[in-house]
Amino acid sequence: MSIEVAVIPAAGRGTRMRPATRVVPKALLSVVDRPAVQYGVEEAARAGAKEAIVVVDLDTGHLISQHFTIEGPLPGLEDIRIRPAVQEEPLGLGHAVFEAREMVGDRPFLCILSDNIVRPGHDVLPALADGSEDGSVSVMCLREYGDEFLDKYGFVIPASDVEGGYLDLAGSIEKPGKDRAPSNLGLVGRYVFTPEIFSILEKTPPGALDEIQLTDGINQLGERGRLRGYVSDTDLLDVGTPAGLLKATVELGLHQFGSDFKDFLDGLVGE
Ligand code: G1P
């Protein structure tokens, strides 16, 4: 099935991307020829979403809205309604998702972190939607990570073996580090949520980094036995750091410009 609404948190001010983000919001930093957030909306549209709720910050959010409207709809995005929801204070990713509550209402939704871009041809949202039993169970996209990532991402508590790519989950811990890690299966920034997550996030206190963590809300879904994972073998392109943005630009540039750009790179590295 396809799920009709997507929530795309894009309110991060990009402290790891200074000075580029002193004026321009992180979500508008360009990767090849379009801002990171546009890749997220395009992915939602490919998954069949008819509505994308982009969570923006109070100061610069109007720029993100303008990007999608200024000269009319962007090519390929004519059929998706793009609406901003404002996160007034930077209280964390869980809080950002919660800010979409009124617009989402009582519907299951896709959630797409715009810091992470999927490689062309590697969409995972359809598999997440397929595993959600018509949007009645939340499904997290997971990937196996090495120990060096255990303090960088959220990691899940498996509650079953993996069958056909899916497994049951009992919970999740944000940035657990090696000592507290429940597994090496990390959250990669693509989710299907039932609307139950909103009533959970409403009561979720600040956690890791003193922020209201989406992962703590996900943990509650696991404790209620309402959580599944889908293990993907593809990594997403993390554009939340200068080196990640550069790598994503080169990789997607190679995809877009092909041999011309490859020749340029070969010349640069002296092959
Ligand atoms: C966020 C989530 C984390 C997830 C990660 C994926 O962390 O909190 O659970 O694993 O995205 O990129 P952040 O990258 O904002 O620190």
PDB file of C-alpha atoms and ligand atoms in Angstrom:
ATOM      1  CA  MET A   1       0.000   0.000   0.000  1.00  0.00           C
ATOM      2  CA  SER A   2       1.119   3.607  -0.227  1.00  0.00           C
ATOM      3  CA  ILE A   3       0.807   6.008   2.679  1.00  0.00           C
ATOM      4  CA  GLU A   4      -0.564   9.393   1.717  1.00  0.00           C
ATOM      5  CA  VAL A   5       1.298  11.767   4.024  1.00  0.00           C
ATOM      6  CA  ALA A   6       5.003  12.283   4.759  1.00  0.00           C
ATOM      7  CA  VAL A   7       6.627  14.288   7.553  1.00  0.00           C
ATOM      8  CA  ILE A   8      10.039  15.705   6.705  1.00  0.00           C
ATOM      9  CA  PRO A   9      11.859  17.293   9.653  1.00  0.00           C
ATOM     10  CA  ALA A  10      14.020  20.092   8.215  1.00  0.00           C
ATOM     11  CA  ALA A  11      14.328  22.531  11.102  1.00  0.00           C
ATOM     12  CA  GLY A  12      17.935  21.751  12.080  1.00  0.00           C
ATOM     13  CA  ARG A  13      20.152  24.850  12.122  1.00  0.00           C
ATOM     14  CA  GLY A  14      23.216  22.865  11.083  1.00  0.00           C
ATOM     15  CA  THR A  15      25.726  23.588  13.835  1.00  0.00           C
ATOM     16  CA  ARG A  16      28.030  21.000  12.252  1.00  0.00           C
ATOM     17  CA  MET A  17      27.845  22.916   8.976  1.00  0.00           C
ATOM     18  CA  ARG A  18      28.984  26.362  10.132  1.00  0.00           C
ATOM     19  CA  PRO A  19      29.837  28.802   8.603  1.00  0.00           C
ATOM     20  CA  ALA A  20      27.721  27.660   5.605  1.00  0.00           C
ATOM     21  CA  THR A  21      24.575  27.707   7.776  1.00  0.00           C
ATOM     22  CA  ARG A  22      24.969  31.131   9.415  1.00  0.00           C
ATOM     23  CA  VAL A  23      22.192  32.480   7.155  1.00  0.00           C
ATOM     24  CA  VAL A  24      21.087  29.571   4.944  1.00  0.00           C
ATOM     25  CA  PRO A  25      19.234  26.746   6.733  1.00  0.00           C
ATOM     26  CA  LYS A  26      20.923  23.335   6.540  1.00  0.00           C
ATOM     27  CA  ALA A  27      18.024  21.845   4.581  1.00  0.00           C
ATOM     28  CA  LEU A  28      18.655  24.360   1.763  1.00  0.00           C
ATOM     29  CA  LEU A  29      22.337  23.517   1.279  1.00  0.00           C
ATOM     30  CA  SER A  30      22.688  22.309  -2.270  1.00  0.00           C
ATOM     31  CA  VAL A  31      23.663  18.769  -3.269  1.00  0.00           C
ATOM     32  CA  VAL A  32      24.568  18.927  -7.013  1.00  0.00           C
ATOM     33  CA  ASP A  33      21.646  21.036  -8.267  1.00  0.00           C
ATOM     34  CA  ARG A  34      18.965  20.999  -5.566  1.00  0.00           C
ATOM     35  CA  PRO A  35      18.732  21.464  -1.824  1.00  0.00           C
ATOM     36  CA  ALA A  36      18.848  18.430   0.467  1.00  0.00           C
ATOM     37  CA  VAL A  37      15.202  18.840   1.532  1.00  0.00           C
ATOM     38  CA  GLN A  38      14.010  18.583  -2.072  1.00  0.00           C
ATOM     39  CA  TYR A  39      15.462  15.062  -2.332  1.00  0.00           C
ATOM     40  CA  GLY A  40      13.300  14.120   0.661  1.00  0.00           C
ATOM     41  CA  VAL A  41      10.120  15.516  -0.893  1.00  0.00           C
ATOM     42  CA  GLU A  42      10.922  13.778  -4.198  1.00  0.00           C
ATOM     43  CA  GLU A  43      11.384  10.485  -2.352  1.00  0.00           C
ATOM     44  CA  ALA A  44       8.004  10.950  -0.630  1.00  0.00           C
ATOM     45  CA  ALA A  45       6.355  11.610  -3.997  1.00  0.00           C
ATOM     46  CA  ARG A  46       7.962   8.495  -5.507  1.00  0.00           C
ATOM     47  CA  ALA A  47       6.528   6.472  -2.605  1.00  0.00           C
ATOM     48  CA  GLY A  48       3.053   7.695  -3.530  1.00  0.00           C
ATOM     49  CA  ALA A  49       2.583  10.390  -0.859  1.00  0.00           C
ATOM     50  CA  LYS A  50       0.122  13.137  -1.814  1.00  0.00           C
ATOM     51  CA  GLU A  51       1.139  15.468   0.983  1.00  0.00           C
ATOM     52  CA  ALA A  52       4.532  16.425   2.453  1.00  0.00           C
ATOM     53  CA  ILE A  53       4.658  18.283   5.761  1.00  0.00           C
ATOM     54  CA  VAL A  54       8.056  19.915   6.039  1.00  0.00           C
ATOM     55  CA  VAL A  55       8.916  20.886   9.622  1.00  0.00           C
ATOM     56  CA  VAL A  56      10.850  24.160   9.492  1.00  0.00           C
ATOM     57  CA  ASP A  57      12.319  26.525  12.066  1.00  0.00           C
ATOM     58  CA  LEU A  58      10.817  29.882  12.957  1.00  0.00           C
ATOM     59  CA  ASP A  59      13.613  32.146  11.618  1.00  0.00           C
ATOM     60  CA  THR A  60      14.515  30.668   8.249  1.00  0.00           C
ATOM     61  CA  GLY A  61      11.593  28.318   7.559  1.00  0.00           C
ATOM     62  CA  HIS A  62       9.988  30.780   5.158  1.00  0.00           C
ATOM     63  CA  LEU A  63      12.973  30.298   2.818  1.00  0.00           C
ATOM     64  CA  ILE A  64      12.297  26.553   2.673  1.00  0.00           C
ATOM     65  CA  SER A  65       8.616  27.220   1.917  1.00  0.00           C
ATOM     66  CA  GLN A  66       9.578  29.684  -0.811  1.00  0.00           C
ATOM     67  CA  HIS A  67      11.863  27.143  -2.418  1.00  0.00           C
ATOM     68  CA  PHE A  68       8.884  24.931  -3.166  1.00  0.00           C
ATOM     69  CA  THR A  69       6.495  27.684  -4.274  1.00  0.00           C
ATOM     70  CA  ILE A  70       8.371  30.663  -5.727  1.00  0.00           C
ATOM     71  CA  GLU A  71       8.080  29.896  -9.458  1.00  0.00           C
ATOM     72  CA  GLY A  72       5.207  27.419  -9.184  1.00  0.00           C
ATOM     73  CA  PRO A  73       5.556  23.707  -8.465  1.00  0.00           C
ATOM     74  CA  LEU A  74       8.891  22.058  -9.155  1.00  0.00           C
ATOM     75  CA  PRO A  75       9.013  19.568 -12.052  1.00  0.00           C
ATOM     76  CA  GLY A  76       7.946  16.137 -10.791  1.00  0.00           C
ATOM     77  CA  LEU A  77       6.361  17.571  -7.646  1.00  0.00           C
ATOM     78  CA  GLU A  78       3.145  18.853  -9.227  1.00  0.00           C
ATOM     79  CA  ASP A  79       1.043  16.144  -7.568  1.00  0.00           C
ATOM     80  CA  ILE A  80       2.213  16.508  -4.000  1.00  0.00           C
ATOM     81  CA  ARG A  81       0.953  19.192  -1.640  1.00  0.00           C
ATOM     82  CA  ILE A  82       3.855  20.668   0.333  1.00  0.00           C
ATOM     83  CA  ARG A  83       3.019  22.372   3.620  1.00  0.00           C
ATOM     84  CA  PRO A  84       5.270  23.831   6.319  1.00  0.00           C
ATOM     85  CA  ALA A  85       4.825  23.142  10.041  1.00  0.00           C
ATOM     86  CA  VAL A  86       6.842  25.452  12.273  1.00  0.00           C
ATOM     87  CA  GLN A  87       8.978  24.180  15.156  1.00  0.00           C
ATOM     88  CA  GLU A  88       9.277  27.299  17.283  1.00  0.00           C
ATOM     89  CA  GLU A  89      12.117  26.058  19.478  1.00  0.00           C
ATOM     90  CA  PRO A  90      14.915  23.577  18.686  1.00  0.00           C
ATOM     91  CA  LEU A  91      13.932  20.996  21.314  1.00  0.00           C
ATOM     92  CA  GLY A  92      14.927  17.874  19.372  1.00  0.00           C
ATOM     93  CA  LEU A  93      13.882  15.554  16.549  1.00  0.00           C
ATOM     94  CA  GLY A  94      11.019  14.006  18.552  1.00  0.00           C
ATOM     95  CA  HIS A  95       9.634  17.462  19.188  1.00  0.00           C
ATOM     96  CA  ALA A  96      10.001  18.378  15.490  1.00  0.00           C
ATOM     97  CA  VAL A  97       7.941  15.346  14.447  1.00  0.00           C
ATOM     98  CA  PHE A  98       5.365  16.161  17.118  1.00  0.00           C
ATOM     99  CA  GLU A  99       4.887  19.610  15.545  1.00  0.00           C
ATOM    100  CA  ALA A 100       3.286  17.909  12.505  1.00  0.00           C
ATOM    101  CA  ARG A 101       0.593  16.340  14.684  1.00  0.00           C
ATOM    102  CA  GLU A 102      -2.325  18.602  13.765  1.00  0.00           C
ATOM    103  CA  MET A 103      -1.670  18.378  10.020  1.00  0.00           C
ATOM    104  CA  VAL A 104      -1.226  14.597  10.066  1.00  0.00           C
ATOM    105  CA  GLY A 105      -4.216  13.953  12.301  1.00  0.00           C
ATOM    106  CA  ASP A 106      -5.225  10.335  12.666  1.00  0.00           C
ATOM    107  CA  ARG A 107      -3.305   8.994   9.668  1.00  0.00           C
ATOM    108  CA  PRO A 108      -0.213   6.759   9.415  1.00  0.00           C
ATOM    109  CA  PHE A 109       2.696   8.671   7.941  1.00  0.00           C
ATOM    110  CA  LEU A 110       6.112   8.303   6.350  1.00  0.00           C
ATOM    111  CA  CYS A 111       8.949  10.106   8.089  1.00  0.00           C
ATOM    112  CA  ILE A 112      12.022  11.164   6.121  1.00  0.00           C
ATOM    113  CA  LEU A 113      15.102  12.802   7.665  1.00  0.00           C
ATOM    114  CA  SER A 114      16.313  15.233   5.034  1.00  0.00           C
ATOM    115  CA  ASP A 115      19.910  14.972   6.302  1.00  0.00           C
ATOM    116  CA  ASN A 116      20.030  11.531   4.738  1.00  0.00           C
ATOM    117  CA  ILE A 117      19.559  11.116   0.995  1.00  0.00           C
ATOM    118  CA  VAL A 118      18.785   7.765  -0.618  1.00  0.00           C
ATOM    119  CA  ARG A 119      20.976   6.643  -3.472  1.00  0.00           C
ATOM    120  CA  PRO A 120      19.217   6.600  -6.851  1.00  0.00           C
ATOM    121  CA  GLY A 121      17.354   3.303  -7.286  1.00  0.00           C
ATOM    122  CA  HIS A 122      17.539   2.367  -3.579  1.00  0.00           C
ATOM    123  CA  ASP A 123      14.231   3.626  -2.178  1.00  0.00           C
ATOM    124  CA  VAL A 124      13.197   1.871   1.043  1.00  0.00           C
ATOM    125  CA  LEU A 125       9.868   3.556   1.816  1.00  0.00           C
ATOM    126  CA  PRO A 126       7.791   1.073  -0.247  1.00  0.00           C
ATOM    127  CA  ALA A 127       9.255  -1.826   1.783  1.00  0.00           C
ATOM    128  CA  LEU A 128       8.485  -0.009   5.037  1.00  0.00           C
ATOM    129  CA  ALA A 129       4.903   0.678   3.923  1.00  0.00           C
ATOM    130  CA  ASP A 130       4.506  -2.973   2.849  1.00  0.00           C
ATOM    131  CA  GLY A 131       5.561  -4.140   6.310  1.00  0.00           C
ATOM    132  CA  SER A 132       3.156  -1.814   8.109  1.00  0.00           C
ATOM    133  CA  GLU A 133      -0.009  -3.902   7.586  1.00  0.00           C
ATOM    134  CA  ASP A 134      -1.890  -1.051   5.912  1.00  0.00           C
ATOM    135  CA  GLY A 135      -0.366   1.532   8.226  1.00  0.00           C
ATOM    136  CA  SER A 136      -1.394  -0.215  11.426  1.00  0.00           C
ATOM    137  CA  VAL A 137       2.129  -0.995  12.752  1.00  0.00           C
ATOM    138  CA  SER A 138       5.173   1.318  12.842  1.00  0.00           C
ATOM    139  CA  VAL A 139       8.156   0.133  10.777  1.00  0.00           C
ATOM    140  CA  MET A 140      11.717   1.401  11.132  1.00  0.00           C
ATOM    141  CA  CYS A 141      14.395   1.201   8.451  1.00  0.00           C
ATOM    142  CA  LEU A 142      17.527  -0.388   9.891  1.00  0.00           C
ATOM    143  CA  ARG A 143      21.037  -1.139   8.828  1.00  0.00           C
ATOM    144  CA  GLU A 144      23.853  -3.067  10.411  1.00  0.00           C
ATOM    145  CA  TYR A 145      26.592  -0.723  11.626  1.00  0.00           C
ATOM    146  CA  GLY A 146      30.132  -1.178  12.903  1.00  0.00           C
ATOM    147  CA  ASP A 147      30.941  -0.380  16.540  1.00  0.00           C
ATOM    148  CA  GLU A 148      32.303   3.056  15.648  1.00  0.00           C
ATOM    149  CA  PHE A 149      28.749   4.214  14.910  1.00  0.00           C
ATOM    150  CA  LEU A 150      27.207   3.129  18.220  1.00  0.00           C
ATOM    151  CA  ASP A 151      27.428   6.630  19.689  1.00  0.00           C
ATOM    152  CA  LYS A 152      26.244   8.357  16.505  1.00  0.00           C
ATOM    153  CA  TYR A 153      22.873   6.777  15.721  1.00  0.00           C
ATOM    154  CA  GLY A 154      19.868   5.199  17.424  1.00  0.00           C
ATOM    155  CA  PHE A 155      20.011   1.382  17.863  1.00  0.00           C
ATOM    156  CA  VAL A 156      17.160  -1.094  18.322  1.00  0.00           C
ATOM    157  CA  ILE A 157      16.336  -4.009  20.617  1.00  0.00           C
ATOM    158  CA  PRO A 158      15.481  -7.037  18.403  1.00  0.00           C
ATOM    159  CA  ALA A 159      12.578  -9.208  19.585  1.00  0.00           C
ATOM    160  CA  SER A 160      12.618 -11.859  16.825  1.00  0.00           C
ATOM    161  CA  ASP A 161      14.757 -13.255  14.025  1.00  0.00           C
ATOM    162  CA  VAL A 162      14.786 -11.496  10.665  1.00  0.00           C
ATOM    163  CA  GLU A 163      12.301 -13.078   8.250  1.00  0.00           C
ATOM    164  CA  GLY A 164      11.997 -11.827   4.693  1.00  0.00           C
ATOM    165  CA  GLY A 165      13.808  -8.646   5.767  1.00  0.00           C
ATOM    166  CA  TYR A 166      11.497  -7.849   8.710  1.00  0.00           C
ATOM    167  CA  LEU A 167      11.766  -8.413  12.462  1.00  0.00           C
ATOM    168  CA  ASP A 168       9.864  -7.477  15.598  1.00  0.00           C
ATOM    169  CA  LEU A 169      11.432  -4.902  17.865  1.00  0.00           C
ATOM    170  CA  ALA A 170      11.130  -4.389  21.621  1.00  0.00           C
ATOM    171  CA  GLY A 171      12.535  -0.856  21.728  1.00  0.00           C
ATOM    172  CA  SER A 172      15.399   1.479  20.832  1.00  0.00           C
ATOM    173  CA  ILE A 173      18.142   3.549  22.464  1.00  0.00           C
ATOM    174  CA  GLU A 174      19.544   6.821  21.083  1.00  0.00           C
ATOM    175  CA  LYS A 175      23.330   7.040  20.765  1.00  0.00           C
ATOM    176  CA  PRO A 176      23.908   4.176  23.241  1.00  0.00           C
ATOM    177  CA  GLY A 177      27.672   3.821  22.775  1.00  0.00           C
ATOM    178  CA  LYS A 178      29.366   0.440  23.003  1.00  0.00           C
ATOM    179  CA  ASP A 179      28.430  -0.194  26.645  1.00  0.00           C
ATOM    180  CA  ARG A 180      24.660   0.196  26.243  1.00  0.00           C
ATOM    181  CA  ALA A 181      24.163  -0.895  22.607  1.00  0.00           C
ATOM    182  CA  PRO A 182      21.342  -3.478  22.360  1.00  0.00           C
ATOM    183  CA  SER A 183      22.410  -4.559  18.833  1.00  0.00           C
ATOM    184  CA  ASN A 184      24.278  -3.314  15.787  1.00  0.00           C
ATOM    185  CA  LEU A 185      21.035  -2.531  13.965  1.00  0.00           C
ATOM    186  CA  GLY A 186      20.861   1.256  13.639  1.00  0.00           C
ATOM    187  CA  LEU A 187      18.018   3.581  12.649  1.00  0.00           C
ATOM    188  CA  VAL A 188      18.789   5.142   9.283  1.00  0.00           C
ATOM    189  CA  GLY A 189      16.279   7.989   9.112  1.00  0.00           C
ATOM    190  CA  ARG A 190      13.328   6.406   7.277  1.00  0.00           C
ATOM    191  CA  TYR A 191      10.235   5.404   9.203  1.00  0.00           C
ATOM    192  CA  VAL A 192       6.543   4.565   8.918  1.00  0.00           C
ATOM    193  CA  PHE A 193       4.648   5.665  12.015  1.00  0.00           C
ATOM    194  CA  THR A 194       1.160   5.061  13.240  1.00  0.00           C
ATOM    195  CA  PRO A 195      -0.391   8.241  14.715  1.00  0.00           C
ATOM    196  CA  GLU A 196       0.072   6.634  18.146  1.00  0.00           C
ATOM    197  CA  ILE A 197       3.592   8.138  18.113  1.00  0.00           C
ATOM    198  CA  PHE A 198       2.157  11.636  18.695  1.00  0.00           C
ATOM    199  CA  SER A 199       0.525  10.861  22.046  1.00  0.00           C
ATOM    200  CA  ILE A 200       3.803   9.207  23.072  1.00  0.00           C
ATOM    201  CA  LEU A 201       6.005  12.123  21.958  1.00  0.00           C
ATOM    202  CA  GLU A 202       3.736  14.549  23.785  1.00  0.00           C
ATOM    203  CA  LYS A 203       4.865  12.956  27.054  1.00  0.00           C
ATOM    204  CA  THR A 204       8.466  12.103  26.128  1.00  0.00           C
ATOM    205  CA  PRO A 205      10.979  13.979  28.306  1.00  0.00           C
ATOM    206  CA  PRO A 206      14.355  15.187  26.984  1.00  0.00           C
ATOM    207  CA  GLY A 207      16.846  12.323  26.628  1.00  0.00           C
ATOM    208  CA  ALA A 208      20.267  12.061  24.951  1.00  0.00           C
ATOM    209  CA  LEU A 209      21.886  15.477  24.336  1.00  0.00           C
ATOM    210  CA  ASP A 210      19.077  16.909  26.471  1.00  0.00           C
ATOM    211  CA  GLU A 211      16.750  16.809  23.437  1.00  0.00           C
ATOM    212  CA  ILE A 212      13.321  15.220  22.983  1.00  0.00           C
ATOM    213  CA  GLN A 213      14.455  12.181  21.028  1.00  0.00           C
ATOM    214  CA  LEU A 214      12.354  10.454  18.379  1.00  0.00           C
ATOM    215  CA  THR A 215      14.181   7.260  19.353  1.00  0.00           C
ATOM    216  CA  ASP A 216      12.759   7.476  22.895  1.00  0.00           C
ATOM    217  CA  GLY A 217       9.257   7.644  21.399  1.00  0.00           C
ATOM    218  CA  ILE A 218      10.092   4.667  19.173  1.00  0.00           C
ATOM    219  CA  ASN A 219      11.208   2.794  22.305  1.00  0.00           C
ATOM    220  CA  GLN A 220       7.733   3.271  23.786  1.00  0.00           C
ATOM    221  CA  LEU A 221       6.150   1.791  20.651  1.00  0.00           C
ATOM    222  CA  GLY A 222       8.443  -1.216  21.144  1.00  0.00           C
ATOM    223  CA  GLU A 223       7.429  -1.590  24.782  1.00  0.00           C
ATOM    224  CA  ARG A 224       3.808  -1.698  23.622  1.00  0.00           C
ATOM    225  CA  GLY A 225       4.670  -4.455  21.108  1.00  0.00           C
ATOM    226  CA  ARG A 226       3.771  -2.200  18.181  1.00  0.00           C
ATOM    227  CA  LEU A 227       7.109  -1.973  16.404  1.00  0.00           C
ATOM    228  CA  ARG A 228       8.821  -3.677  13.476  1.00  0.00           C
ATOM    229  CA  GLY A 229      12.077  -3.194  11.663  1.00  0.00           C
ATOM    230  CA  TYR A 230      13.074  -3.621   8.040  1.00  0.00           C
ATOM    231  CA  VAL A 231      16.747  -4.404   7.502  1.00  0.00           C
ATOM    232  CA  SER A 232      18.121  -2.697   4.432  1.00  0.00           C
ATOM    233  CA  ASP A 233      21.555  -3.337   2.972  1.00  0.00           C
ATOM    234  CA  THR A 234      22.011   0.125   1.515  1.00  0.00           C
ATOM    235  CA  ASP A 235      23.474   3.048   3.384  1.00  0.00           C
ATOM    236  CA  LEU A 236      22.040   6.539   2.969  1.00  0.00           C
ATOM    237  CA  LEU A 237      24.123   9.580   2.086  1.00  0.00           C
ATOM    238  CA  ASP A 238      24.535  11.636   5.259  1.00  0.00           C
ATOM    239  CA  VAL A 239      24.727  15.303   4.248  1.00  0.00           C
ATOM    240  CA  GLY A 240      24.742  16.624   7.820  1.00  0.00           C
ATOM    241  CA  THR A 241      28.514  17.170   7.941  1.00  0.00           C
ATOM    242  CA  PRO A 242      30.884  18.976   5.523  1.00  0.00           C
ATOM    243  CA  ALA A 243      32.660  15.738   4.522  1.00  0.00           C
ATOM    244  CA  GLY A 244      29.340  13.899   4.089  1.00  0.00           C
ATOM    245  CA  LEU A 245      27.903  16.692   1.964  1.00  0.00           C
ATOM    246  CA  LEU A 246      31.001  16.643  -0.239  1.00  0.00           C
ATOM    247  CA  LYS A 247      30.898  12.849  -0.669  1.00  0.00           C
ATOM    248  CA  ALA A 248      27.185  12.937  -1.500  1.00  0.00           C
ATOM    249  CA  THR A 249      27.763  15.715  -4.020  1.00  0.00           C
ATOM    250  CA  VAL A 250      30.513  13.731  -5.755  1.00  0.00           C
ATOM    251  CA  GLU A 251      28.500  10.477  -5.772  1.00  0.00           C
ATOM    252  CA  LEU A 252      25.266  12.043  -7.005  1.00  0.00           C
ATOM    253  CA  GLY A 253      27.273  14.211  -9.405  1.00  0.00           C
ATOM    254  CA  LEU A 254      28.812  11.075 -10.922  1.00  0.00           C
ATOM    255  CA  HIS A 255      25.316   9.653 -11.281  1.00  0.00           C
ATOM    256  CA  GLN A 256      24.009  12.827 -12.943  1.00  0.00           C
ATOM    257  CA  PHE A 257      26.946  13.846 -15.135  1.00  0.00           C
ATOM    258  CA  GLY A 258      28.419  10.412 -15.885  1.00  0.00           C
ATOM    259  CA  SER A 259      31.671  10.079 -17.805  1.00  0.00           C
ATOM    260  CA  ASP A 260      32.424  13.819 -18.132  1.00  0.00           C
ATOM    261  CA  PHE A 261      32.583  14.200 -14.391  1.00  0.00           C
ATOM    262  CA  LYS A 262      34.350  10.858 -13.940  1.00  0.00           C
ATOM    263  CA  ASP A 263      37.092  11.972 -16.353  1.00  0.00           C
ATOM    264  CA  PHE A 264      37.467  15.142 -14.321  1.00  0.00           C
ATOM    265  CA  LEU A 265      37.810  13.142 -11.075  1.00  0.00           C
ATOM    266  CA  ASP A 266      40.253  10.691 -12.652  1.00  0.00           C
ATOM    267  CA  GLY A 267      42.379  13.600 -13.829  1.00  0.00           C
ATOM    268  CA  LEU A 268      42.305  15.125 -10.360  1.00  0.00           C
ATOM    269  CA  VAL A 269      43.536  12.009  -8.612  1.00  0.00           C
ATOM    270  CA  GLY A 270      46.082  11.318 -11.358  1.00  0.00           C
ATOM    271  CA  GLU A 271      44.781   8.063 -12.780  1.00  0.00           C
TER     272      GLU A 271
HETATM  273  C1  G1P B   1      19.057  11.052  14.038  1.00  0.00           C
HETATM  274  C2  G1P B   1      18.267  10.094  14.927  1.00  0.00           C
HETATM  275  C3  G1P B   1      19.006   8.761  15.045  1.00  0.00           C
HETATM  276  C4  G1P B   1      19.239   8.186  13.659  1.00  0.00           C
HETATM  277  C5  G1P B   1      19.977   9.214  12.794  1.00  0.00           C
HETATM  278  C6  G1P B   1      20.073   8.722  11.359  1.00  0.00           C
HETATM  279  O1  G1P B   1      20.266  11.371  14.690  1.00  0.00           O
HETATM  280  O2  G1P B   1      18.122  10.683  16.204  1.00  0.00           O
HETATM  281  O3  G1P B   1      18.255   7.852  15.804  1.00  0.00           O
HETATM  282  O4  G1P B   1      19.994   7.000  13.784  1.00  0.00           O
HETATM  283  O5  G1P B   1      19.296  10.473  12.766  1.00  0.00           O
HETATM  284  O6  G1P B   1      20.872   9.597  10.612  1.00  0.00           O
HETATM  285  P1  G1P B   1      21.144  12.676  14.280  1.00  0.00           P
HETATM  286  O7  G1P B   1      21.807  12.332  12.991  1.00  0.00           O
HETATM  287  O8  G1P B   1      20.174  13.807  14.148  1.00  0.00           O
HETATM  288  O9  G1P B   1      22.122  12.857  15.389  1.00  0.00           O
END
